[in-house]
mmCIF file of C-alpha atoms in Angstrom:
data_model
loop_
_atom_site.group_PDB
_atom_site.id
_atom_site.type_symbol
_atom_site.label_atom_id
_atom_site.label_comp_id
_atom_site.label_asym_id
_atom_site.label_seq_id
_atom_site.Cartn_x
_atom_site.Cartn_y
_atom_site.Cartn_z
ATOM 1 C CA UNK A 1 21.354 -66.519 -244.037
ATOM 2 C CA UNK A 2 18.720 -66.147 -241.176
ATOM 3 C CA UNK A 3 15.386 -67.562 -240.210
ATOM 4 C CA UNK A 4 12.588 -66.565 -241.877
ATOM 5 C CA UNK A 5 10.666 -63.438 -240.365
ATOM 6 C CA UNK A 6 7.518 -61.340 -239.906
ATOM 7 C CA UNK A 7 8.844 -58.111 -238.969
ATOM 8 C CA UNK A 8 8.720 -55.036 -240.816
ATOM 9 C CA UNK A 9 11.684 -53.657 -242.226
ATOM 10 C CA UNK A 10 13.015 -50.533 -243.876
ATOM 11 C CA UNK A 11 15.123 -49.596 -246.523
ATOM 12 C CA UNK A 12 17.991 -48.200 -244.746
ATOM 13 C CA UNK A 13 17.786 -44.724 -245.442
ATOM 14 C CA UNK A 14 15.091 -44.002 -242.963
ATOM 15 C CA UNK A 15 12.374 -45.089 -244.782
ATOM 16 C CA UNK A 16 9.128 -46.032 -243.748
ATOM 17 C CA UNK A 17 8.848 -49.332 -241.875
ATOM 18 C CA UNK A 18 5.772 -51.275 -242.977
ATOM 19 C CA UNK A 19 4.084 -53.687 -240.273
ATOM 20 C CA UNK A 20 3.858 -57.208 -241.030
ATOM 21 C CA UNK A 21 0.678 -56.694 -242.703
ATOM 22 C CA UNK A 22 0.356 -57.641 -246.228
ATOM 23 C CA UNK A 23 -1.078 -53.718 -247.232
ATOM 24 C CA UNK A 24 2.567 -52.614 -249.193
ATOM 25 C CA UNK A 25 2.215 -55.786 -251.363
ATOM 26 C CA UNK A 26 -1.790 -55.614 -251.761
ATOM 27 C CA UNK A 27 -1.812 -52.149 -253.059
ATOM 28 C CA UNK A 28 1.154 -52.652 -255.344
ATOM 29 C CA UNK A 29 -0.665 -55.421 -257.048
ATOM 30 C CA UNK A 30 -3.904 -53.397 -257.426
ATOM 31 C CA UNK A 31 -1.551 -50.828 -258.833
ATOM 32 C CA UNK A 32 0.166 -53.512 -261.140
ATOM 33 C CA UNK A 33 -3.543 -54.586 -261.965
ATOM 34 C CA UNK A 34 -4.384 -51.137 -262.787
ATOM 35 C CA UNK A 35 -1.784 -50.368 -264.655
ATOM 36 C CA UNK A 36 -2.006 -53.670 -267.537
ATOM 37 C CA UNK A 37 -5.287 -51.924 -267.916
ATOM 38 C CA UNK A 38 -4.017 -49.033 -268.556
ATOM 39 C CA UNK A 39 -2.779 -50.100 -271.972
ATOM 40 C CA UNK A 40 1.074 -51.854 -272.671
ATOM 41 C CA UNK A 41 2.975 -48.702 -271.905
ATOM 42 C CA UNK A 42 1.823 -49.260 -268.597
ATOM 43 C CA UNK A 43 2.599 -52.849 -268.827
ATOM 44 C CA UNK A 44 6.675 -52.861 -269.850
ATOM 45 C CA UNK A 45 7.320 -51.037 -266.234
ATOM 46 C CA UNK A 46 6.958 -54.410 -264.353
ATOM 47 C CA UNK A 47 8.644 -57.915 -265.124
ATOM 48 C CA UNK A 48 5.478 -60.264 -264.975
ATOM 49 C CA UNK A 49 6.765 -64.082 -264.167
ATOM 50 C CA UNK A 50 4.872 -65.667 -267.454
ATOM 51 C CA UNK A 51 7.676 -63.233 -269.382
ATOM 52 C CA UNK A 52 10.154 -65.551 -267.783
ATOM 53 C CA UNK A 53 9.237 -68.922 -266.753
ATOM 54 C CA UNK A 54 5.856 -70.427 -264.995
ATOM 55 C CA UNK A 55 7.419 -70.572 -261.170
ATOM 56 C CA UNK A 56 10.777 -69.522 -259.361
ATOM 57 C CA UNK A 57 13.019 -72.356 -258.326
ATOM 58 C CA UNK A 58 12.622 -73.700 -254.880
ATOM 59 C CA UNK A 59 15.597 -74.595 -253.373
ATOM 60 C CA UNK A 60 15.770 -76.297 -249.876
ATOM 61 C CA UNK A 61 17.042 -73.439 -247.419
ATOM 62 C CA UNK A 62 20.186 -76.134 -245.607
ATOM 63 C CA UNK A 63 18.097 -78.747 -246.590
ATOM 64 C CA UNK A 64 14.504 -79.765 -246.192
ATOM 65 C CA UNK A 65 15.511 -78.301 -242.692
ATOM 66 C CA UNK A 66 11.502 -77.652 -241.413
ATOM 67 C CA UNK A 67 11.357 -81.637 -240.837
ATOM 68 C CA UNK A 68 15.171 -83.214 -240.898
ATOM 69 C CA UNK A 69 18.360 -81.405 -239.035
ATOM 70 C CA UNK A 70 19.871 -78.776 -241.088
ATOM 71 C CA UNK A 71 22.777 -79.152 -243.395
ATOM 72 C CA UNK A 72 22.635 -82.452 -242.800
ATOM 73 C CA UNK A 73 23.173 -85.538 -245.576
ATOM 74 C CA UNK A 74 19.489 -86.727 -244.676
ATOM 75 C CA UNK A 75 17.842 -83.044 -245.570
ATOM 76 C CA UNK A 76 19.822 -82.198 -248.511
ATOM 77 C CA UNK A 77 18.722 -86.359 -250.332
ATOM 78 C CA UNK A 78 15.107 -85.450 -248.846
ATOM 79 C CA UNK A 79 14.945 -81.750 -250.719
ATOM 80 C CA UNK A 80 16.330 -83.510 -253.890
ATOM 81 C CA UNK A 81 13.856 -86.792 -253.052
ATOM 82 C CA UNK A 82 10.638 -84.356 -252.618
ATOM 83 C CA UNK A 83 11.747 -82.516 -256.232
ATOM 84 C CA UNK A 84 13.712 -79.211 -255.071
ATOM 85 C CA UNK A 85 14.963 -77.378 -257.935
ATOM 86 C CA UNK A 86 18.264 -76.872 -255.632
ATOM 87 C CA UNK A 87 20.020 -76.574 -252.759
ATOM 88 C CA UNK A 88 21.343 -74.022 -250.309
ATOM 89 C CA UNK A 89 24.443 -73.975 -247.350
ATOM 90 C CA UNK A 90 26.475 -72.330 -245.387
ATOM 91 C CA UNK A 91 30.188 -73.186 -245.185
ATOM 92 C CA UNK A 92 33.179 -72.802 -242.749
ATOM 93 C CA UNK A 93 36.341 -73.614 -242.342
ATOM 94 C CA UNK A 94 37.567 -75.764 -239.488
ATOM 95 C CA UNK A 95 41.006 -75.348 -238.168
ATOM 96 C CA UNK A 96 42.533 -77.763 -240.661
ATOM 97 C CA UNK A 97 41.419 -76.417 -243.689
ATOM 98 C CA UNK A 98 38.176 -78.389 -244.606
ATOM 99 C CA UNK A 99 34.733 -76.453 -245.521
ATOM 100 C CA UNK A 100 32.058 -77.746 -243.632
ATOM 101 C CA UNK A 101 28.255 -77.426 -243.701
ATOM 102 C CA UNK A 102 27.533 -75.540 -240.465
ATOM 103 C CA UNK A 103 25.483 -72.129 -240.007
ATOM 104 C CA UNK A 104 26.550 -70.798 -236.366
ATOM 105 C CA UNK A 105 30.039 -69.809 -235.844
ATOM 106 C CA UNK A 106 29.208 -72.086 -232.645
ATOM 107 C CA UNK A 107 28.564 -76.002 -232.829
ATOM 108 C CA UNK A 108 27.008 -75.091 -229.708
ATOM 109 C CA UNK A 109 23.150 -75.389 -230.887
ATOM 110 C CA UNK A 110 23.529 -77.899 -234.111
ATOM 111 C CA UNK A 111 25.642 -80.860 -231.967
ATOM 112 C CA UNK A 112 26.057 -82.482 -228.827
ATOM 113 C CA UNK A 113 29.430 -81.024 -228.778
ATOM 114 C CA UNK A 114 30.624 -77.250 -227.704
ATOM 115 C CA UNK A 115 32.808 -74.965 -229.051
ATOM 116 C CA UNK A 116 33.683 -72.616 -232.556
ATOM 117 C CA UNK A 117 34.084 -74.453 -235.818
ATOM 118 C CA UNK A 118 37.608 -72.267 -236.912
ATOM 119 C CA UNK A 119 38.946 -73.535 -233.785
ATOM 120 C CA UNK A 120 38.372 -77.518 -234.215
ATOM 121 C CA UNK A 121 39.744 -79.881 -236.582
ATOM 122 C CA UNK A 122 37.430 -81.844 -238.859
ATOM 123 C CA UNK A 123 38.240 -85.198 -237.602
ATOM 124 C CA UNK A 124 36.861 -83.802 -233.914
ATOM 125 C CA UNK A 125 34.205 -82.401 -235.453
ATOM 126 C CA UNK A 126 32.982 -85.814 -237.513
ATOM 127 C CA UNK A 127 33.059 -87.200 -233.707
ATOM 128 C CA UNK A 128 30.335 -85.193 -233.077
ATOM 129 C CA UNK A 129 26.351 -85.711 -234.234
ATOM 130 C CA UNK A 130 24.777 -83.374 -235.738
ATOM 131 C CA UNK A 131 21.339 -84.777 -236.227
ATOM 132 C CA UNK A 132 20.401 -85.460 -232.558
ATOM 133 C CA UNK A 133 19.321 -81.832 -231.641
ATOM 134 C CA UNK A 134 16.816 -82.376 -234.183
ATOM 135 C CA UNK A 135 15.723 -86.297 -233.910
ATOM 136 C CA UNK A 136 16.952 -87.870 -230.804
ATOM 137 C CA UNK A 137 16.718 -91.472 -232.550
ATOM 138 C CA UNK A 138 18.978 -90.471 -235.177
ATOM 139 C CA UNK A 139 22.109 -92.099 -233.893
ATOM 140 C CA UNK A 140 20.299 -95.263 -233.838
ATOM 141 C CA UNK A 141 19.863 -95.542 -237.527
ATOM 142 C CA UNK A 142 21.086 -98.609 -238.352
ATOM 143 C CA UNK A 143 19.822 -98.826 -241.957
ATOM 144 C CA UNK A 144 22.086 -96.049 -243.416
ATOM 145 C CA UNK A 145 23.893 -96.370 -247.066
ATOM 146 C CA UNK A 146 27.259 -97.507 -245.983
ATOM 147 C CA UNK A 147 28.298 -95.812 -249.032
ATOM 148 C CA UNK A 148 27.710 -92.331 -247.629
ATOM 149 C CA UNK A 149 28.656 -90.712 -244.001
ATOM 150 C CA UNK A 150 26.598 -92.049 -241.335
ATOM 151 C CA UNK A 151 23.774 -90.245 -240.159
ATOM 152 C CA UNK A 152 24.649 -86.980 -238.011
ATOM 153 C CA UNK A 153 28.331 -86.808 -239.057
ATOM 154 C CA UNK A 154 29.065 -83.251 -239.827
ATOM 155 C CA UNK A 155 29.012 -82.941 -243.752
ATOM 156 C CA UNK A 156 31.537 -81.304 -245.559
ATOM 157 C CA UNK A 157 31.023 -79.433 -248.769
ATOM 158 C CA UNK A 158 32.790 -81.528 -250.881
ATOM 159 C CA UNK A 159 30.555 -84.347 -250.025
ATOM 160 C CA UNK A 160 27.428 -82.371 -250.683
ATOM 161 C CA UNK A 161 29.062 -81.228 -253.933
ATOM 162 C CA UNK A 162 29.530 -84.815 -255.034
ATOM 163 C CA UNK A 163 25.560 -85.523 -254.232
ATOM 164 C CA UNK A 164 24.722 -82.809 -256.400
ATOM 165 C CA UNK A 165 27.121 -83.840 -259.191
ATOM 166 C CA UNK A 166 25.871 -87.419 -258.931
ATOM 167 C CA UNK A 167 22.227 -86.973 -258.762
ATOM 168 C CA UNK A 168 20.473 -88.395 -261.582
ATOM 169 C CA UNK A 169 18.934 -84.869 -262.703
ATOM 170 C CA UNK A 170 20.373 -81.457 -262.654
ATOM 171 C CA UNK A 171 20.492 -79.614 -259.160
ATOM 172 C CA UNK A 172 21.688 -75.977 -258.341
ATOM 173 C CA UNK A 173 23.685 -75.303 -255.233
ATOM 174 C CA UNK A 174 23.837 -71.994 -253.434
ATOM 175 C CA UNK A 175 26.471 -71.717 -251.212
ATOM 176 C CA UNK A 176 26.881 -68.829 -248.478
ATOM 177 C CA UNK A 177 29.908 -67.522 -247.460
ATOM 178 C CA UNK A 178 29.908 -66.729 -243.449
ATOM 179 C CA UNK A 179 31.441 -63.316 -242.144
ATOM 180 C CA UNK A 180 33.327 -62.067 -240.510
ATOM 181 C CA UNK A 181 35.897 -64.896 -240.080
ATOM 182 C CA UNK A 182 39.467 -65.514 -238.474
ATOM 183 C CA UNK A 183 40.778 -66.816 -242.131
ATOM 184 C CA UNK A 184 39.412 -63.963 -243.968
ATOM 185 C CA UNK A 185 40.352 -64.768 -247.800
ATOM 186 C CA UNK A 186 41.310 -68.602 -247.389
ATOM 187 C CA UNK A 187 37.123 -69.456 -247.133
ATOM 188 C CA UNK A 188 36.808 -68.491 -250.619
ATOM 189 C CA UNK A 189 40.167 -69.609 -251.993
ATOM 190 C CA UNK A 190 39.219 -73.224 -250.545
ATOM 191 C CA UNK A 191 35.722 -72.851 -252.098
ATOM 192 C CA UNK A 192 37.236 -71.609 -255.402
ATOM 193 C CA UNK A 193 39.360 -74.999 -255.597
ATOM 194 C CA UNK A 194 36.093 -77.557 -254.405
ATOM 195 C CA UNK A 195 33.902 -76.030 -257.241
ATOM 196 C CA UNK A 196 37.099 -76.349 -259.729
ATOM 197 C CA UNK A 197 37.584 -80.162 -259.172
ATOM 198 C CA UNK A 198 33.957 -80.392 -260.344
ATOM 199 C CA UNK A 199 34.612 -78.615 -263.353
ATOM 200 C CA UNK A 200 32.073 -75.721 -261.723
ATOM 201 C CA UNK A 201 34.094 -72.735 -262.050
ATOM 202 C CA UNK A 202 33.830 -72.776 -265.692
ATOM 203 C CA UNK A 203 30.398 -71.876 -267.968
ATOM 204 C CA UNK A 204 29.301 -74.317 -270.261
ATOM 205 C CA UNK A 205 26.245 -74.031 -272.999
ATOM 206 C CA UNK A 206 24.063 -71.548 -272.024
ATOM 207 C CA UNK A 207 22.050 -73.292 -269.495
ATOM 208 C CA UNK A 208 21.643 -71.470 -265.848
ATOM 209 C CA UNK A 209 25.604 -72.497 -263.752
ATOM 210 C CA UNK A 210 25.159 -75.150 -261.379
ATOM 211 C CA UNK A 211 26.767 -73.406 -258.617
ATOM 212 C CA UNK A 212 26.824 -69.576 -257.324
ATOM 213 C CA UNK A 213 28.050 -68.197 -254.604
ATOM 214 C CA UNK A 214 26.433 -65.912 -251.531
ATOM 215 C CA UNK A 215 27.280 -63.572 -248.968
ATOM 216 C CA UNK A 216 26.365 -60.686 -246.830
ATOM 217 C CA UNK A 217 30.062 -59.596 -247.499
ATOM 218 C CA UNK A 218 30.669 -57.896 -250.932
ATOM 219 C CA UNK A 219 34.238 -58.296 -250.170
ATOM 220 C CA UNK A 220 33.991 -62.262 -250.243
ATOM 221 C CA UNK A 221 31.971 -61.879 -253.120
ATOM 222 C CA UNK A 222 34.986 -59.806 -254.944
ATOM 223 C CA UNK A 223 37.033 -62.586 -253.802
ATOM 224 C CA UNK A 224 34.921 -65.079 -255.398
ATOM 225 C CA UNK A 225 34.694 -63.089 -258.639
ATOM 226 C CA UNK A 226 38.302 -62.341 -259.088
ATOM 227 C CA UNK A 227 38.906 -66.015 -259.035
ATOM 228 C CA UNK A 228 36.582 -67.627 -260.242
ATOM 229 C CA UNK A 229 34.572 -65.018 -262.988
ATOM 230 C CA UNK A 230 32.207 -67.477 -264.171
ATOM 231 C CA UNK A 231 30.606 -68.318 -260.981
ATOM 232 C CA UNK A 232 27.337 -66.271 -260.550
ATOM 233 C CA UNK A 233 27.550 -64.247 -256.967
ATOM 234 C CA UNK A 234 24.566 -63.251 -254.875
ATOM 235 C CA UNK A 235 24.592 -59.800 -252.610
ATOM 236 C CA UNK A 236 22.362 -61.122 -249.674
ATOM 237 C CA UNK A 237 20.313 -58.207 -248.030
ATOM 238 C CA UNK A 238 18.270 -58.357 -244.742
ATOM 239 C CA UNK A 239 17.944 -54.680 -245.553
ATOM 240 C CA UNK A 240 18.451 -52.041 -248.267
ATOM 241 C CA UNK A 241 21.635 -50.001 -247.724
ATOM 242 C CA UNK A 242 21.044 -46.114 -249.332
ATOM 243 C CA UNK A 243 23.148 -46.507 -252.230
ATOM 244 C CA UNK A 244 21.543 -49.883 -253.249
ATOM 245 C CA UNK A 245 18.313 -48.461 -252.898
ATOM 246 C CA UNK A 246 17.597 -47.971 -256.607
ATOM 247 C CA UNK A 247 18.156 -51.383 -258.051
ATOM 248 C CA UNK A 248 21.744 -51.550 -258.314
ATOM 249 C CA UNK A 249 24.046 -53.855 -256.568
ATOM 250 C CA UNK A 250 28.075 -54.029 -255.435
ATOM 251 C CA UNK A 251 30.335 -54.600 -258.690
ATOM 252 C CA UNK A 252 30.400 -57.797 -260.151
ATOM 253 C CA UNK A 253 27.048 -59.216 -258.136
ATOM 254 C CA UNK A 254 24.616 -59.751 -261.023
ATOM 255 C CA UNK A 255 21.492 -61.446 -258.326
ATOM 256 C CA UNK A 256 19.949 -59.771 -255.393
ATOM 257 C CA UNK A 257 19.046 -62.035 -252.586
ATOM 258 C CA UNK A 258 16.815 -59.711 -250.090
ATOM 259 C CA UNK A 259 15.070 -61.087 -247.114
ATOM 260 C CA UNK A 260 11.448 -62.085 -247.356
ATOM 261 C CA UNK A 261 10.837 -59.077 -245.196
ATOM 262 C CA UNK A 262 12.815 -56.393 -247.216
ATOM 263 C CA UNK A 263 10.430 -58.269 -250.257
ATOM 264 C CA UNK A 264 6.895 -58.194 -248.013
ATOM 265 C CA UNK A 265 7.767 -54.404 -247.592
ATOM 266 C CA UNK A 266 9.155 -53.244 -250.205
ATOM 267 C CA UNK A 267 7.622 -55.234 -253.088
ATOM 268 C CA UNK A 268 8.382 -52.142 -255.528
ATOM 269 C CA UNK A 269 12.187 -52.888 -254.422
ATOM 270 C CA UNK A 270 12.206 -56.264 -256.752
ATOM 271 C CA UNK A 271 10.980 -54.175 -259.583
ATOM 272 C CA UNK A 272 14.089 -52.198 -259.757
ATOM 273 C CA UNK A 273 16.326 -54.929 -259.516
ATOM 274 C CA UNK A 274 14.681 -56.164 -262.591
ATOM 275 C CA UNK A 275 14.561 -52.932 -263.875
ATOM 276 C CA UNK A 276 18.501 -53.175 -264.076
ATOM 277 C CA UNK A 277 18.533 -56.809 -264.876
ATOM 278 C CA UNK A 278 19.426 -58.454 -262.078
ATOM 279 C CA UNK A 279 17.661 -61.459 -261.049
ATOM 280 C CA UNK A 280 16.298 -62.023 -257.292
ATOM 281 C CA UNK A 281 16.584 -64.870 -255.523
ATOM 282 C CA UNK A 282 14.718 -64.361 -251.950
ATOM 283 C CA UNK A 283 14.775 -65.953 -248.592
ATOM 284 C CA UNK A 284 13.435 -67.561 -246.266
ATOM 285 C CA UNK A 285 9.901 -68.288 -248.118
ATOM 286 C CA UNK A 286 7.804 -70.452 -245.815
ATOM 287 C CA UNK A 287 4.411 -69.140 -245.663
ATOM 288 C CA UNK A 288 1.933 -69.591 -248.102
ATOM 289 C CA UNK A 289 1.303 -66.252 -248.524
ATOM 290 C CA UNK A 290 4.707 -65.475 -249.071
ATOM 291 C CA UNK A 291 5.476 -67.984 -251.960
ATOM 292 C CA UNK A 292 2.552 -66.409 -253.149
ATOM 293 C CA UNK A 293 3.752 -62.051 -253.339
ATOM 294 C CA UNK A 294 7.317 -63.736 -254.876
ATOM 295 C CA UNK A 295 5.283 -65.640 -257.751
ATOM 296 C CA UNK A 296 3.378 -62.116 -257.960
ATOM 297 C CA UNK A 297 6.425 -60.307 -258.281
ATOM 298 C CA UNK A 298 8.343 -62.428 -260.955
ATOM 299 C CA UNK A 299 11.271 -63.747 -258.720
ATOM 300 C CA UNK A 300 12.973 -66.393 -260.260
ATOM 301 C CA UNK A 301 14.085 -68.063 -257.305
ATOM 302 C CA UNK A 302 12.822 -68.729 -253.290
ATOM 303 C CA UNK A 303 14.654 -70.147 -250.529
ATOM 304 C CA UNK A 304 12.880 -72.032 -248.375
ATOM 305 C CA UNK A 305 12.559 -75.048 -245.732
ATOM 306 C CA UNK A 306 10.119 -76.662 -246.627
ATOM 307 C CA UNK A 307 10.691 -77.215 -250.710
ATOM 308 C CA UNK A 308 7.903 -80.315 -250.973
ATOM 309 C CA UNK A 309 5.203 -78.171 -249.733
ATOM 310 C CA UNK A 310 5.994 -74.855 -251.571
ATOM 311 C CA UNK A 311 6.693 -77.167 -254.784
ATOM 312 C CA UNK A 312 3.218 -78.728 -253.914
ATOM 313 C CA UNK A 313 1.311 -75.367 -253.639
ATOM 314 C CA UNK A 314 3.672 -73.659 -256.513
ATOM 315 C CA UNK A 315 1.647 -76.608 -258.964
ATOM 316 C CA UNK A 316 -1.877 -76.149 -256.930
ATOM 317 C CA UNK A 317 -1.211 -72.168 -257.628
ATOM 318 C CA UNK A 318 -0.452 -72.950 -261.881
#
C-alpha cells in the first residue's frame, strides 16, 4: 500500500483525470444534496453513512506511522493506545520462512542494515533496528517491557497477531500481501497457517472477522480464498482497471480498497461499489479534508497514519 497522495488520477479506461482540486467531490455532494430534495426515489441511489453506522473505522496505516517508525511494536501499541479501531501491515517472507512486518522489498530505507528481505534470514534481520531511521534515540530505550521484543527489532506477524489477540478490546487487522515475490504461493500459505493458530480463519457470531486479507494481486487474493473462505479479502486499487469500472470486483473479493486519489476523483466510483454491495475500505486518509469526502461518501473504513487525530476530528465532525 503506498503513501498517501494529491495527484489526480483516472479510471483506467482513459477517463478524465481530475486535478487535485476538491471540484469532482464538491459537485457530487451538491448533486447528492439535490437529489434528497428531490423526494426518496432520489434518495435510495446513494448509501448515506447514518444508514450504516455514525463513522468508518480508522485503522492505523503500519501503525501510528506519522509520529513512531512504521510497522514497528511501538506504532502498532500507540494506534491501539490512542483508540484505533484497527490495524494495518504489510508482510514478507524472509529466506527462512518467517512473515515479517516490512513494506519495501528492500530493508534498505526502514534499517540500518542493506539488502532484500526474501534473501535474509530472520535471525539477521532481528540484528538489525528498525526504529532508528525514524528516532535516532530509539536504541537507547532502556525502559522497554522485557516481555515484548525490544524496541527496533524487526516484528514478525505472529507477534503483532498475538498483540491484537491479547488486547483488552477487540481490534481488526488488515494485512497486505506484497507482489510480485520470489515464493509466489508460500506468502499466503504461511499467512493462512498464522491466522489458523489464532482460530482466525474461521467465522464466528455475526460480528465483523477480526482479520482480512489485502493485495494489489487478485491472484494472492484467490490464494487466500481457496484456503481460507472465511477470511474477508480486499482488491486494493491505486486506479480503476476498465472492467472494474462499474462497481464490480475480481471473484471472491467482497471490499474495495481504492486509493484516496481514485476516491477524491472519482467520488461517484464508491457509489457503485455500494451499489453492488461491496464495502470500501480507502487509503491513505490523512488530510482533514479527506476524512471528511470518505464520511460524505459512506465508507465504512479509512486507512490512515495518523488514527488519534482522524479519531479526534471523526468525534469533533459527529
Amino acid at each position: 500500500m503506498g503513501q498517501s497522495s494529491h495527484q489526480g488520477v483516472a479510471l483506467s479506461d482513459g477517463g478524465q483525470v481530475h486535478p487535485a482540486g476538491r471540484l469532482p467531490w464538491r459537485r457530487l455532494l451538491i448533486d447528492r444534496a439535490q437529489s434528497r430534495a428531490g423526494g426518496a426515489v432520489a434518495a435510495e441511489r446513494h448509501i448515506q453513512p447514518s444508514s450504516r453506522r455514525d463513522r468508518p473505522d480508522v485503522v492505523a496505516h503500519r501503525g501510528a506511522s506519522d509520529l513512531v517508525a512504521e510497522h514497528t511494536l511501538r506504532a502498532y501499541r500507540s494506534a491501539l493506545e490512542g483508540g484505533a479501531d484497527g490495524l494495518e501491515c504489510d508482510v514478507r517472507l524472509t529466506k527462512d520462512g518467517h512473515l515479517v512486518c516490512v513494506h519495501d522489498r528492500r530493508i534498505d530505507r526502514t534499517s540500518n542494515g542493506r539488502g532484500v528481505v526474501s534473501t535474509l534470514p530472520l535471525e539477521q534481520l532481528q540484528q538489525l533496528n528498525f526504529e532508528t531511521w525514524k528516532n535516532p534515540w530509539a536504541d537507547l530505550d532502556d525502559e522497554h517491557d522485557e516481555a515484548d521484543a525490544p524496541p527496533g527489532v524487526v516484528l514478525t506477524l505472529k507477534q503483532l497477531c498475538e498483540l491484537v489477540h491479547d488486547w483488552p478490546r477487540p481490534v481488526q487487522l488488515a494485512i497486505e500481501t506484497k507482489h510480485p515475490t520470489r515464493y509466489a504461493g508460500l506468502v499466503e500459505r504461511r499467512l493462512v497457517e498464522i491466522l489458523a493458530r489464532f482460530g482466525w480463519t474461521r467465522r464466528v457470531g455475526d460480528g465483523p472477522a477480526p482479520v482480512r486479507v489485502m493485495s494489489f494481486a487478485w491472484m494472492s487474493l484467490r490464494r487466500v480464498r481457496d484456503a481460507a473462505p472465511a477470511v474477508p479479502t480486499v482488491y486494493l486499487m491505486d486506479r480503476v482497471a476498465k472492467r472494474y469500472r462499474d462497481g464490480s470486483l475480481p471473484a471472491g473479493a467482497k471490499i474495495a480498497g481504492p486509493s484516496m486519489a481514485v476516491v477524491r476523483a472519482h467520488p461517484d466510483y464508491v457509489d457503485r461499489l455500494h451499489a453492488r454491495g461491496h464495502a470500501v475500505h480507502v487509503w491513505v486518509v490523512n488530510d482533514p479534508e479527506d476524512l471528511q469526502l470518505c464520511v460524505d461518501l459512506g465508507v465504512e473504513a479509512v486507512i490512515t497514519d495518523r488514527p488519534a487525530d482522524s479519531l479526534v476530528s471523526l468525534r469533533d465532525r459527529m
